Short mmCIF file of C-alpha atoms and ligand atoms in Angstrom, two decimals:
data_model
loop_
_atom_site.label_atom_id
_atom_site.label_comp_id
_atom_site.label_asym_id
_atom_site.label_seq_id
_atom_site.Cartn_x
_atom_site.Cartn_y
_atom_site.Cartn_z
CA UNK Y 1 -12.70 16.53 -25.91
CA UNK Y 2 -14.24 16.83 -22.51
CA UNK Y 3 -15.37 13.77 -20.95
CA UNK Y 4 -16.11 13.18 -17.11
CA UNK Y 5 -14.21 10.18 -15.87
CA UNK Y 6 -15.70 7.96 -13.27
CA UNK Y 7 -13.39 6.06 -11.10
CA UNK Y 8 -14.54 2.89 -9.16
CA UNK Y 9 -11.83 2.66 -6.39
CA UNK Y 10 -12.12 -0.37 -4.11
CA UNK Y 11 -10.61 -0.49 -0.55
CA UNK Y 12 -10.60 3.14 -0.32
CA UNK Y 13 -11.44 3.11 3.42
CA UNK Y 14 -8.15 1.36 4.01
CA UNK Y 15 -4.63 2.81 4.30
CA UNK Y 16 -3.33 3.24 0.67
CA UNK Y 17 -6.83 3.41 -0.98
CA UNK Y 18 -7.85 6.34 1.30
CA UNK Y 19 -4.58 8.25 0.52
CA UNK Y 20 -5.25 7.71 -3.15
CA UNK Y 21 -8.86 8.98 -2.84
CA UNK Y 22 -7.59 12.17 -1.16
CA UNK Y 23 -4.79 12.43 -3.74
CA UNK Y 24 -7.06 12.28 -6.89
CA UNK Y 25 -9.65 14.65 -5.37
CA UNK Y 26 -6.85 17.17 -4.71
CA UNK Y 27 -5.07 16.66 -7.99
CA UNK Y 28 -8.20 16.87 -10.37
CA UNK Y 29 -9.91 19.51 -8.28
CA UNK Y 30 -10.87 22.49 -10.59
CA UNK Y 31 -9.11 20.92 -13.38
CA UNK Y 32 -10.85 17.91 -14.57
CA UNK Y 33 -14.30 16.53 -13.79
CA UNK Y 34 -14.16 13.31 -11.96
CA UNK Y 35 -16.55 11.22 -10.06
CA UNK Y 36 -15.45 8.50 -7.60
CA UNK Y 37 -17.27 5.45 -6.48
CA UNK Y 38 -15.65 4.03 -3.36
CA UNK Y 39 -16.46 0.36 -2.85
CA UNK Y 40 -15.41 -1.08 0.55
CA UNK Y 41 -16.65 -3.91 2.61
CA UNK Y 42 -15.40 -2.21 5.93
CA UNK Y 43 -13.33 -4.91 7.46
CA UNK Y 44 -11.39 -4.37 10.47
CA UNK Y 45 -8.95 -2.38 8.17
CA UNK Y 46 -11.49 -0.09 6.71
CA UNK Y 47 -12.56 3.00 8.47
CA UNK Y 48 -15.01 5.52 7.18
CA UNK Y 49 -13.64 8.10 9.63
CA UNK Y 50 -10.55 8.09 7.42
CA UNK Y 51 -12.43 9.46 4.49
CA UNK Y 52 -15.09 11.45 6.45
CA UNK Y 53 -14.25 14.69 4.59
CA UNK Y 54 -14.04 13.18 1.19
CA UNK Y 55 -17.48 11.52 1.57
CA UNK Y 56 -18.98 14.89 1.88
CA UNK Y 57 -17.87 15.81 -1.54
CA UNK Y 58 -20.66 15.32 -3.98
CA UNK Y 59 -18.33 13.73 -6.56
CA UNK Y 60 -17.84 10.89 -4.06
CA UNK Y 61 -20.22 8.00 -3.66
CA UNK Y 62 -19.80 5.44 -0.97
CA UNK Y 63 -21.05 1.53 -1.45
CA UNK Y 64 -20.58 -0.68 1.38
CA UNK Y 65 -19.97 -3.73 -0.85
CA UNK Y 66 -17.85 -6.78 -0.58
CA UNK Y 67 -15.77 -7.26 -3.88
CA UNK Y 68 -16.71 -10.93 -3.81
CA UNK Y 69 -20.42 -10.15 -3.91
CA UNK Y 70 -21.47 -10.77 -7.59
CA UNK Y 71 -24.93 -9.30 -7.59
CA UNK Y 72 -23.93 -6.12 -5.78
CA UNK Y 73 -20.93 -5.57 -7.99
CA UNK Y 74 -22.97 -6.15 -11.14
CA UNK Y 75 -25.41 -3.42 -9.81
CA UNK Y 76 -22.79 -0.84 -9.21
CA UNK Y 77 -21.46 -1.30 -12.79
CA UNK Y 78 -24.96 -1.13 -14.15
CA UNK Y 79 -25.80 2.02 -12.21
CA UNK Y 80 -22.63 3.82 -13.04
CA UNK Y 81 -20.57 4.44 -16.21
CA UNK Y 82 -17.41 3.46 -14.88
CA UNK Y 83 -14.33 4.24 -16.74
CA UNK Y 84 -11.50 3.25 -14.37
CA UNK Y 85 -11.29 0.38 -11.83
CA UNK Y 86 -8.53 0.78 -9.32
CA UNK Y 87 -8.43 -2.33 -7.12
CA UNK Y 88 -6.99 -1.73 -3.63
CA UNK Y 89 -9.29 -3.99 -1.62
CA UNK Y 90 -7.56 -6.82 -0.17
CA UNK Y 91 -6.67 -8.64 2.94
CA UNK Y 92 -3.25 -7.07 3.38
CA UNK Y 93 -1.57 -8.25 6.67
CA UNK Y 94 1.02 -11.11 6.25
CA UNK Y 95 0.63 -12.28 9.90
CA UNK Y 96 -3.12 -12.55 9.61
CA UNK Y 97 -2.43 -14.60 6.45
CA UNK Y 98 -0.31 -17.00 8.39
CA UNK Y 99 -3.24 -17.40 11.08
CA UNK Y 100 -6.17 -17.62 8.61
CA UNK Y 101 -5.12 -17.98 4.90
CA UNK Y 102 -8.53 -18.67 3.39
CA UNK Y 103 -10.07 -15.26 3.62
CA UNK Y 104 -6.96 -14.15 1.84
CA UNK Y 105 -7.72 -16.34 -1.18
CA UNK Y 106 -11.34 -15.44 -1.09
CA UNK Y 107 -10.92 -11.59 -1.06
CA UNK Y 108 -7.66 -11.24 -2.93
CA UNK Y 109 -8.22 -13.89 -5.82
CA UNK Y 110 -11.92 -14.43 -6.12
CA UNK Y 111 -12.86 -10.67 -5.22
CA UNK Y 112 -10.44 -9.64 -8.11
CA UNK Y 113 -11.78 -12.19 -10.48
CA UNK Y 114 -15.47 -10.96 -9.77
CA UNK Y 115 -14.59 -7.33 -10.34
CA UNK Y 116 -12.73 -8.20 -13.55
CA UNK Y 117 -15.68 -10.25 -14.80
CA UNK Y 118 -18.14 -7.48 -14.04
CA UNK Y 119 -16.00 -4.75 -15.53
CA UNK Y 120 -15.66 -6.92 -18.69
CA UNK Y 121 -19.50 -7.38 -18.97
CA UNK Y 122 -20.20 -3.79 -18.30
CA UNK Y 123 -17.43 -2.40 -20.75
CA UNK Y 124 -18.09 -4.92 -23.64
CA UNK Y 125 -19.97 -3.11 -26.51
CA UNK Y 126 -19.63 -5.65 -29.17
CA UNK Y 127 -17.74 -8.81 -30.26
CA UNK Y 128 -14.91 -8.28 -32.81
CA UNK Y 129 -14.46 -10.44 -35.91
CA UNK Y 130 -11.60 -12.44 -34.14
CA UNK Y 131 -14.05 -13.17 -31.30
CA UNK Y 132 -12.46 -10.91 -28.87
CA UNK Y 133 -14.73 -8.45 -26.98
CA UNK Y 134 -14.60 -4.82 -28.02
CA UNK Y 135 -14.73 -2.37 -25.23
CA UNK Y 136 -16.00 1.06 -24.52
CA UNK Y 137 -13.48 3.65 -25.39
CA UNK Y 138 -11.00 4.72 -22.52
CA UNK Y 139 -11.90 2.16 -20.05
CA UNK Y 140 -9.16 0.80 -17.75
CA UNK Y 141 -8.53 -1.68 -15.00
CA UNK Y 142 -5.64 -1.22 -12.67
CA UNK Y 143 -4.57 -3.95 -10.11
CA UNK Y 144 -2.68 -2.77 -7.07
CA UNK Y 145 -0.11 -5.51 -6.27
CA UNK Y 146 2.90 -5.92 -4.18
CA UNK Y 147 6.74 -6.70 -4.43
CA UNK Y 148 6.15 -9.76 -2.10
CA UNK Y 149 4.77 -11.74 -5.20
CA UNK Y 150 8.46 -11.85 -6.33
CA UNK Y 151 9.54 -13.85 -3.25
CA UNK Y 152 12.45 -12.98 -1.20
CA UNK Y 153 15.96 -11.65 -2.02
CA UNK Y 154 19.35 -12.32 -0.24
CA UNK Y 155 20.85 -9.63 2.02
CA UNK Y 156 24.49 -9.23 0.86
CA UNK Y 157 25.49 -6.42 3.15
CA UNK Y 158 25.53 -6.02 7.05
CA UNK Y 159 25.00 -2.26 6.60
CA UNK Y 160 23.39 -0.37 3.87
CA UNK Y 161 25.52 0.72 0.93
CA UNK Y 162 24.90 3.56 -1.52
CA UNK Y 163 22.71 2.52 -4.28
CA UNK Y 164 24.34 3.60 -7.64
CA UNK Y 165 21.96 3.95 -10.55
CA UNK Y 166 23.70 3.27 -13.87
CA UNK Y 167 20.92 3.99 -16.50
CA UNK Y 168 21.50 7.54 -17.57
CA UNK Y 169 17.77 8.26 -18.18
CA UNK Y 170 16.73 6.87 -14.92
CA UNK Y 171 19.59 8.70 -13.09
CA UNK Y 172 18.31 11.94 -14.66
CA UNK Y 173 14.67 11.37 -13.46
CA UNK Y 174 15.80 10.50 -9.89
CA UNK Y 175 18.48 13.29 -9.65
CA UNK Y 176 16.54 15.21 -6.98
CA UNK Y 177 16.80 12.47 -4.63
CA UNK Y 178 19.74 11.74 -2.38
CA UNK Y 179 20.66 9.00 0.06
CA UNK Y 180 19.62 6.04 -2.11
CA UNK Y 181 20.43 2.92 -0.22
CA UNK Y 182 20.56 -0.81 -0.71
CA UNK Y 183 21.50 -4.03 1.19
CA UNK Y 184 22.07 -6.32 -1.71
CA UNK Y 185 23.15 -6.65 -5.40
CA UNK Y 186 19.82 -8.19 -6.75
CA UNK Y 187 16.66 -6.42 -7.40
CA UNK Y 188 12.94 -7.32 -8.45
CA UNK Y 189 12.25 -6.23 -12.10
CA UNK Y 190 9.06 -6.77 -13.77
CA UNK Y 191 10.60 -9.78 -15.40
CA UNK Y 192 11.54 -11.47 -12.16
CA UNK Y 193 9.51 -14.66 -11.95
CA UNK Y 194 6.87 -14.90 -9.28
CA UNK Y 195 7.80 -16.86 -6.13
CA UNK Y 196 5.44 -15.83 -3.40
CA UNK Y 197 6.08 -17.54 -0.02
CA UNK Y 198 3.32 -16.55 2.43
CA UNK Y 199 -0.39 -17.12 2.03
CA UNK Y 200 -0.82 -13.23 1.61
CA UNK Y 201 1.71 -13.02 -1.25
CA UNK Y 202 0.55 -16.38 -2.82
CA UNK Y 203 -2.90 -14.80 -2.97
CA UNK Y 204 -1.67 -11.54 -4.38
CA UNK Y 205 0.31 -13.59 -6.98
CA UNK Y 206 -2.87 -15.52 -7.81
CA UNK Y 207 -4.76 -12.25 -8.32
CA UNK Y 208 -2.01 -10.91 -10.70
CA UNK Y 209 -2.10 -14.11 -12.76
CA UNK Y 210 -6.07 -13.81 -13.26
CA UNK Y 211 -5.62 -10.03 -14.07
CA UNK Y 212 -3.07 -11.06 -16.66
CA UNK Y 213 -5.15 -13.72 -17.90
CA UNK Y 214 -8.15 -11.45 -18.46
CA UNK Y 215 -5.72 -9.17 -20.52
CA UNK Y 216 -4.64 -11.91 -22.73
CA UNK Y 217 -7.74 -14.03 -22.98
CA UNK Y 218 -10.38 -11.16 -23.49
CA UNK Y 219 -7.95 -8.32 -24.36
CA UNK Y 220 -9.08 -6.42 -21.45
CA UNK Y 221 -7.19 -3.08 -20.83
CA UNK Y 222 -5.40 -3.78 -17.73
CA UNK Y 223 -2.30 -2.68 -15.98
CA UNK Y 224 -0.60 -3.95 -12.59
CA UNK Y 225 1.59 -2.06 -10.18
CA UNK Y 226 3.67 -3.77 -7.76
CA UNK Y 227 4.91 -1.73 -4.90
CA UNK Y 228 7.15 -1.91 -2.05
CA UNK Y 229 6.27 -1.19 1.77
CA UNK Y 230 4.37 2.02 2.19
CA UNK Y 231 4.41 4.21 5.19
CA UNK Y 232 2.43 7.30 5.99
CA UNK Y 233 -0.60 8.67 7.57
CA UNK Y 234 -3.75 6.42 8.13
CA UNK Y 235 -1.51 3.25 8.28
CA UNK Y 236 -3.22 0.62 10.47
CA UNK Y 237 -1.36 -0.07 13.77
CA UNK Y 238 -0.93 -3.74 13.09
CA UNK Y 239 1.84 -2.92 10.54
CA UNK Y 240 5.39 -2.31 11.70
CA UNK Y 241 5.72 1.50 11.77
CA UNK Y 242 2.31 2.50 13.16
CA UNK Y 243 2.47 -0.39 15.73
CA UNK Y 244 5.87 0.73 16.99
CA UNK Y 245 4.71 4.49 17.25
CA UNK Y 246 1.60 3.25 19.20
CA UNK Y 247 3.62 1.09 21.60
CA UNK Y 248 6.15 3.73 22.22
CA UNK Y 249 3.58 6.25 23.18
CA UNK Y 250 1.94 3.64 25.63
CA UNK Y 251 5.51 2.75 26.98
CA UNK Y 252 4.78 -0.99 25.79
CA UNK Y 253 7.43 -3.28 24.41
CA UNK Y 254 8.41 -3.05 20.96
CA UNK Y 255 8.27 -6.63 19.48
CA UNK Y 256 10.84 -7.04 16.69
CA UNK Y 257 10.72 -10.31 14.95
CA UNK Y 258 13.80 -12.59 14.84
CA UNK Y 259 16.93 -10.67 14.77
CA UNK Y 260 15.43 -7.50 13.28
CA UNK Y 261 17.61 -7.73 10.28
CA UNK Y 262 15.02 -8.30 7.54
CA UNK Y 263 15.02 -5.67 5.02
CA UNK Y 264 12.12 -3.71 3.34
CA UNK Y 265 12.15 -0.83 0.73
CA UNK Y 266 10.07 1.95 2.32
CA UNK Y 267 7.98 4.49 0.21
CA UNK Y 268 6.07 7.27 1.25
CA UNK Y 269 2.36 6.56 0.50
CA UNK Y 270 1.76 9.67 -1.40
CA UNK Y 271 4.47 8.78 -3.88
CA UNK Y 272 2.72 5.47 -4.43
CA UNK Y 273 -0.52 7.06 -4.96
CA UNK Y 274 1.10 9.40 -7.62
CA UNK Y 275 2.63 6.35 -9.37
CA UNK Y 276 -0.69 4.53 -9.43
CA UNK Y 277 -2.58 7.39 -11.06
CA UNK Y 278 0.27 7.91 -13.53
CA UNK Y 279 0.14 4.20 -14.58
CA UNK Y 280 -3.55 4.26 -14.81
CA UNK Y 281 -3.70 7.35 -17.04
CA UNK Y 282 -0.45 6.79 -19.05
CA UNK Y 283 0.80 3.16 -18.53
CA UNK Y 284 0.70 0.93 -21.44
CA UNK Y 285 -2.14 -1.47 -21.63
CA UNK Y 286 -1.23 -5.03 -20.42
CA UNK Y 287 1.96 -3.92 -18.77
CA UNK Y 288 3.30 -4.32 -15.24
CA UNK Y 289 5.10 -1.42 -13.30
CA UNK Y 290 7.29 -1.78 -10.23
CA UNK Y 291 7.09 1.04 -7.72
CA UNK Y 292 9.62 1.40 -5.16
CA UNK Y 293 11.52 3.76 -2.76
CA UNK Y 294 15.19 3.29 -3.50
CA UNK Y 295 15.17 3.11 0.35
CA UNK Y 296 16.03 -0.20 1.88
CA UNK Y 297 16.25 -0.44 5.69
CA UNK Y 298 16.39 -3.25 8.16
CA UNK Y 299 13.65 -3.45 10.66
CA UNK Y 300 15.82 -2.68 13.71
CA UNK Y 301 16.95 0.61 12.29
CA UNK Y 302 13.47 1.52 11.55
CA UNK Y 303 12.39 0.93 15.02
CA UNK Y 304 15.23 2.84 16.61
CA UNK Y 305 14.63 5.82 14.31
CA UNK Y 306 11.00 5.77 15.31
CA UNK Y 307 12.13 5.96 18.97
CA UNK Y 308 14.63 8.72 18.26
CA UNK Y 309 12.10 10.91 16.36
CA UNK Y 310 9.34 10.38 18.91
CA UNK Y 311 11.58 11.28 21.67
CA UNK Y 312 12.96 14.40 19.97
CA UNK Y 313 9.51 15.65 18.81
CA UNK Y 314 8.02 15.22 22.25
CA UNK Y 315 10.75 16.72 24.04
CA UNK Y 316 10.59 19.75 21.89
CA UNK Y 317 6.76 20.21 21.80
CA UNK Y 318 4.56 20.46 24.84
CA UNK Y 319 1.44 19.72 22.87
CA UNK Y 320 2.74 16.22 22.00
CA UNK Y 321 3.48 15.46 25.88
CA UNK Y 322 -0.39 15.26 26.22
CA UNK Y 323 -0.46 12.21 23.81
CA UNK Y 324 2.18 10.34 25.90
CA UNK Y 325 0.68 7.55 28.12
CA UNK Y 326 4.10 7.03 29.82
CA UNK Y 327 6.93 8.91 31.29
CA UNK Y 328 9.25 10.67 28.70
CA UNK Y 329 12.26 8.90 30.25
CA UNK Y 330 10.73 5.56 29.39
CA UNK Y 331 11.22 6.22 25.69
CA UNK Y 332 14.54 4.53 24.81
CA UNK Y 333 15.93 1.39 23.18
CA UNK Y 334 15.17 -0.67 26.26
CA UNK Y 335 11.63 -0.99 24.94
CA UNK Y 336 12.82 -3.32 22.04
CA UNK Y 337 12.23 -6.83 22.52
CA UNK Y 338 13.15 -9.55 20.23
CA UNK Y 339 10.27 -12.10 19.81
CA UNK Y 340 9.85 -15.30 17.79
CA UNK Y 341 10.26 -14.67 14.15
CA UNK Y 342 7.48 -14.66 11.59
CA UNK Y 343 7.00 -18.04 9.90
CA UNK Y 344 8.41 -18.16 6.58
CA UNK Y 345 9.82 -14.50 7.00
CA UNK Y 346 11.09 -13.13 3.66
CA UNK Y 347 14.53 -11.68 4.29
CA UNK Y 348 14.61 -8.83 1.79
CA UNK Y 349 12.51 -7.04 -0.66
CA UNK Y 350 14.04 -4.60 -3.20
CA UNK Y 351 12.30 -3.00 -6.11
CA UNK Y 352 13.92 -1.87 -9.33
CA UNK Y 353 11.55 0.96 -10.41
CA UNK Y 354 13.54 1.78 -13.52
CA UNK Y 355 10.80 1.12 -15.90
CA UNK Y 356 8.19 3.57 -14.49
CA UNK Y 357 11.06 6.09 -14.14
CA UNK Y 358 12.32 5.66 -17.57
CA UNK Y 359 8.80 5.29 -19.37
CA UNK Y 360 6.63 7.64 -17.33
CA UNK Y 361 8.99 9.93 -15.44
CA UNK Y 362 7.99 8.70 -11.95
CA UNK Y 363 10.42 8.67 -9.02
CA UNK Y 364 10.09 8.31 -5.17
CA UNK Y 365 10.13 12.17 -4.40
CA UNK Y 366 9.97 11.95 -0.75
CA UNK Y 367 13.26 11.05 1.17
CA UNK Y 368 12.88 8.88 4.04
CA UNK Y 369 13.99 11.43 6.65
CA UNK Y 370 11.33 13.81 5.60
CA UNK Y 371 8.67 11.07 5.15
CA UNK Y 372 9.07 9.27 8.48
CA UNK Y 373 9.29 12.61 10.41
CA UNK Y 374 6.02 13.66 8.82
CA UNK Y 375 4.40 10.40 9.47
CA UNK Y 376 5.50 10.44 13.25
CA UNK Y 377 4.16 13.98 13.61
CA UNK Y 378 0.87 12.87 11.91
CA UNK Y 379 0.25 10.24 14.37
CA UNK Y 380 1.20 12.52 17.36
CA UNK Y 381 -1.43 14.95 15.95
CA UNK Y 382 -3.94 12.33 15.12
CA UNK Y 383 -4.45 10.02 18.09
CA UNK Y 384 -8.09 10.44 17.75
CA UNK Y 385 -7.92 8.52 14.58
CA UNK Y 386 -5.90 5.76 16.14
CA UNK Y 387 -8.27 5.52 18.86
CA UNK Y 388 -11.25 5.23 16.43
CA UNK Y 389 -9.80 2.55 14.46
CA UNK Y 390 -8.62 0.17 17.31
CA UNK Y 391 -11.87 -1.31 18.18
CA UNK Y 392 -12.46 -4.46 20.58
CA UNK Y 393 -11.21 -6.50 17.60
CA UNK Y 394 -7.88 -4.87 17.71
CA UNK Y 395 -7.39 -5.49 21.36
CA UNK Y 396 -8.27 -9.19 20.81
CA UNK Y 397 -5.77 -9.43 17.79
CA UNK Y 398 -2.94 -7.82 19.73
CA UNK Y 399 -3.47 -10.27 22.65
CA UNK Y 400 -3.66 -13.30 20.26
CA UNK Y 401 -0.57 -12.12 18.17
CA UNK Y 402 1.67 -11.04 20.87
CA UNK Y 403 0.24 -12.20 24.14
CA UNK Y 404 2.79 -14.91 24.56
CA UNK Y 405 5.71 -12.98 23.12
P1 LIG O 1 -5.49 -2.09 4.18
O1 LIG O 1 -5.67 -3.50 4.79
O2 LIG O 1 -5.17 -0.94 5.00
O3 LIG O 1 -6.98 -1.69 3.46
C1 LIG O 1 -7.60 -2.73 2.76
C2 LIG O 1 -9.12 -2.10 2.45
O4 LIG O 1 -9.86 -3.07 1.66
C3 LIG O 1 -9.87 -1.85 3.69
O5 LIG O 1 -10.61 -0.77 3.64
C4 LIG O 1 -10.87 -2.97 3.79
O6 LIG O 1 -12.09 -2.72 4.44
C5 LIG O 1 -11.00 -3.23 2.30
N1 LIG O 1 -11.37 -4.75 2.03
C6 LIG O 1 -10.92 -5.75 2.48
N2 LIG O 1 -11.53 -6.86 2.07
C7 LIG O 1 -12.54 -6.52 1.24
C8 LIG O 1 -13.41 -7.01 0.48
N3 LIG O 1 -13.71 -8.38 0.35
N4 LIG O 1 -14.47 -6.22 -0.24
C9 LIG O 1 -14.29 -4.88 -0.23
N5 LIG O 1 -13.28 -4.24 0.49
C10 LIG O 1 -12.41 -5.01 1.29
O7 LIG O 1 -4.62 -2.24 3.04
P2 LIG O 1 -3.52 -1.46 2.42
O8 LIG O 1 -2.21 -1.37 3.06
O9 LIG O 1 -4.03 -0.02 2.14
O10 LIG O 1 -3.19 -2.05 0.95
C11 LIG O 1 -4.12 -1.68 -0.17
C12 LIG O 1 -3.61 -2.57 -1.24
O11 LIG O 1 -2.32 -2.19 -1.70
C13 LIG O 1 -3.78 -4.08 -1.23
O12 LIG O 1 -4.20 -4.58 -2.30
C14 LIG O 1 -2.22 -4.49 -0.80
O13 LIG O 1 -2.12 -5.84 -1.04
C15 LIG O 1 -1.57 -3.52 -1.66
N6 LIG O 1 -0.19 -3.16 -1.24
C16 LIG O 1 0.00 -2.71 0.00
C17 LIG O 1 1.32 -2.13 0.36
C18 LIG O 1 1.61 -1.80 1.77
O14 LIG O 1 2.82 -1.46 2.29
N7 LIG O 1 0.64 -1.55 2.57
C19 LIG O 1 2.33 -2.24 -0.44
C20 LIG O 1 2.15 -2.85 -1.83
C21 LIG O 1 0.93 -3.23 -2.12
O1 LIG O 2 6.11 -5.15 0.64
C1 LIG O 2 4.80 -4.71 0.44
C2 LIG O 2 4.04 -5.42 1.64
O2 LIG O 2 4.46 -4.65 2.84
C3 LIG O 2 2.67 -5.18 1.38
O3 LIG O 2 2.29 -6.06 0.33
C4 LIG O 2 1.70 -5.80 2.55
O4 LIG O 2 0.40 -5.60 2.57
C5 LIG O 2 2.21 -5.01 3.72
O5 LIG O 2 1.63 -5.31 5.03
C6 LIG O 2 3.69 -5.06 3.96
O6 LIG O 2 4.17 -6.35 4.31
P1 LIG O 2 5.28 -6.68 5.41
O7 LIG O 2 5.22 -7.96 5.93
O8 LIG O 2 6.60 -6.22 4.93
O9 LIG O 2 4.91 -5.41 6.44
P2 LIG O 2 4.81 -5.51 8.13
O10 LIG O 2 4.53 -4.04 8.55
O11 LIG O 2 3.90 -6.44 8.63
O12 LIG O 2 6.26 -5.76 8.64
C7 LIG O 2 7.48 -5.11 8.08
C8 LIG O 2 8.71 -5.85 8.62
O13 LIG O 2 8.56 -5.80 10.21
C9 LIG O 2 8.66 -7.35 8.42
O14 LIG O 2 9.91 -7.80 8.18
C10 LIG O 2 8.13 -7.92 9.67
C11 LIG O 2 8.57 -6.90 10.83
N1 LIG O 2 7.70 -6.81 11.95
C12 LIG O 2 6.35 -6.62 11.80
C13 LIG O 2 5.54 -6.36 12.94
C14 LIG O 2 4.06 -6.15 12.52
C15 LIG O 2 8.22 -6.80 13.30
O15 LIG O 2 9.54 -7.07 13.48
N2 LIG O 2 7.22 -6.78 14.27
C16 LIG O 2 6.06 -6.55 14.14
O16 LIG O 2 5.41 -6.41 15.10
#
């Protein structure tokens, strides 16, 4: 039976949310009728320019609203028949959480609870005999969480080793992908106890707990996804990869924390968006799904790869030379500078995404070589976007964070 679905997507002016908005509009275009309400407070990390084209679409409505704002959230739920809530809105940068933890608790925990509460109110149609609310058919709440809630894993190998998948079903789903890598023997599964270690990850863990509590206590139809490090277009240049690209183009030093040997599991953002929508549509109510890239790498190798690809692309393409604010000869490993380590720096994250592969058939389709080259080229071709998002605030942030380093 035909029924239009209304998405409420928070944080869609940010990196992953914007990619998700673009993804669902493309995916359902001409196939299924959807409406999307974008809710974003437009913090330093949110930029309407990122979704300028999407906002012209009559199916998309933008609300500049803070997810902590009870009245405004209530209004949005009363004005729209929301079917799906996908919550991306968050303070997302670990370094900022170390400088100023409180806003992380406010947005990530209280903001999440406010969304849940208003969704619950709007979706309740009656009270069941057992006292639990009864909800309108088909409604769902998805919380976008992170692998960081699981804490930090040990790094067991100096160099990456081949990652071997043993589960036959998972192996079959992932068979198109080559070059699966790991730096350790242990992985985060959905059953790994939460052990967050930064104010950011502690706030995300707090949010996960309250989402699960609404699932248990009020039988709300929730799911949670926990994803590893994303990379791709529209990534704000405070995070490792876009920051390094920006600095290389300016001939600036590349600040690598500590020894540069911390390991992250990198996933192309579009693959994450696919996973989120799949969990939203087909995931089992009340469940958690890990999403990861099978693609662990240590920071120093990421930085070197970014230098290599930039150098190659600029050398081979005269168009890109215009973007360069330094001499091509300056693009080399001498730009790398080791700076003071991040406080409480987690050593290694490694996601085991077997559950989403086995149950929903998802796998990280984009291999890193393809994804990182696409990303670097995107930045070379979209410097206007970078200039648009680095306001006066960004300059101040950079000076405060890296000035003394
Ligand atoms: P981002 O910082 O790029 O974007 C966050 C967006 O949320 C911005 O548009 C911002 O304006 C908005 N926002 C912030 N506070 C708000 C508030 N109080 N009310 C309304 N809007 C608000 O973040 P991102 O990297 O796109 O991450 C999105 C989500 O995915 C976050 O929940 C993050 O924890 C999670 N996540 C990120 C990664 C990653 O690698 N980037 C990996 C796993 C999970
Ligand atoms: O794992 C998922 C998480 O990935 C998300 O939940 C977060 O929202 C997201 O910001 C990201 O967190 P990280 O701390 O892993 O990402 P970041 O890009 O800040 O740093 C990646 C690694 O690079 C980390 O080990 C720190 C290091 N780093 C980072 C910066 C910004 C540097 O060495 N130098 C830098 O200047």
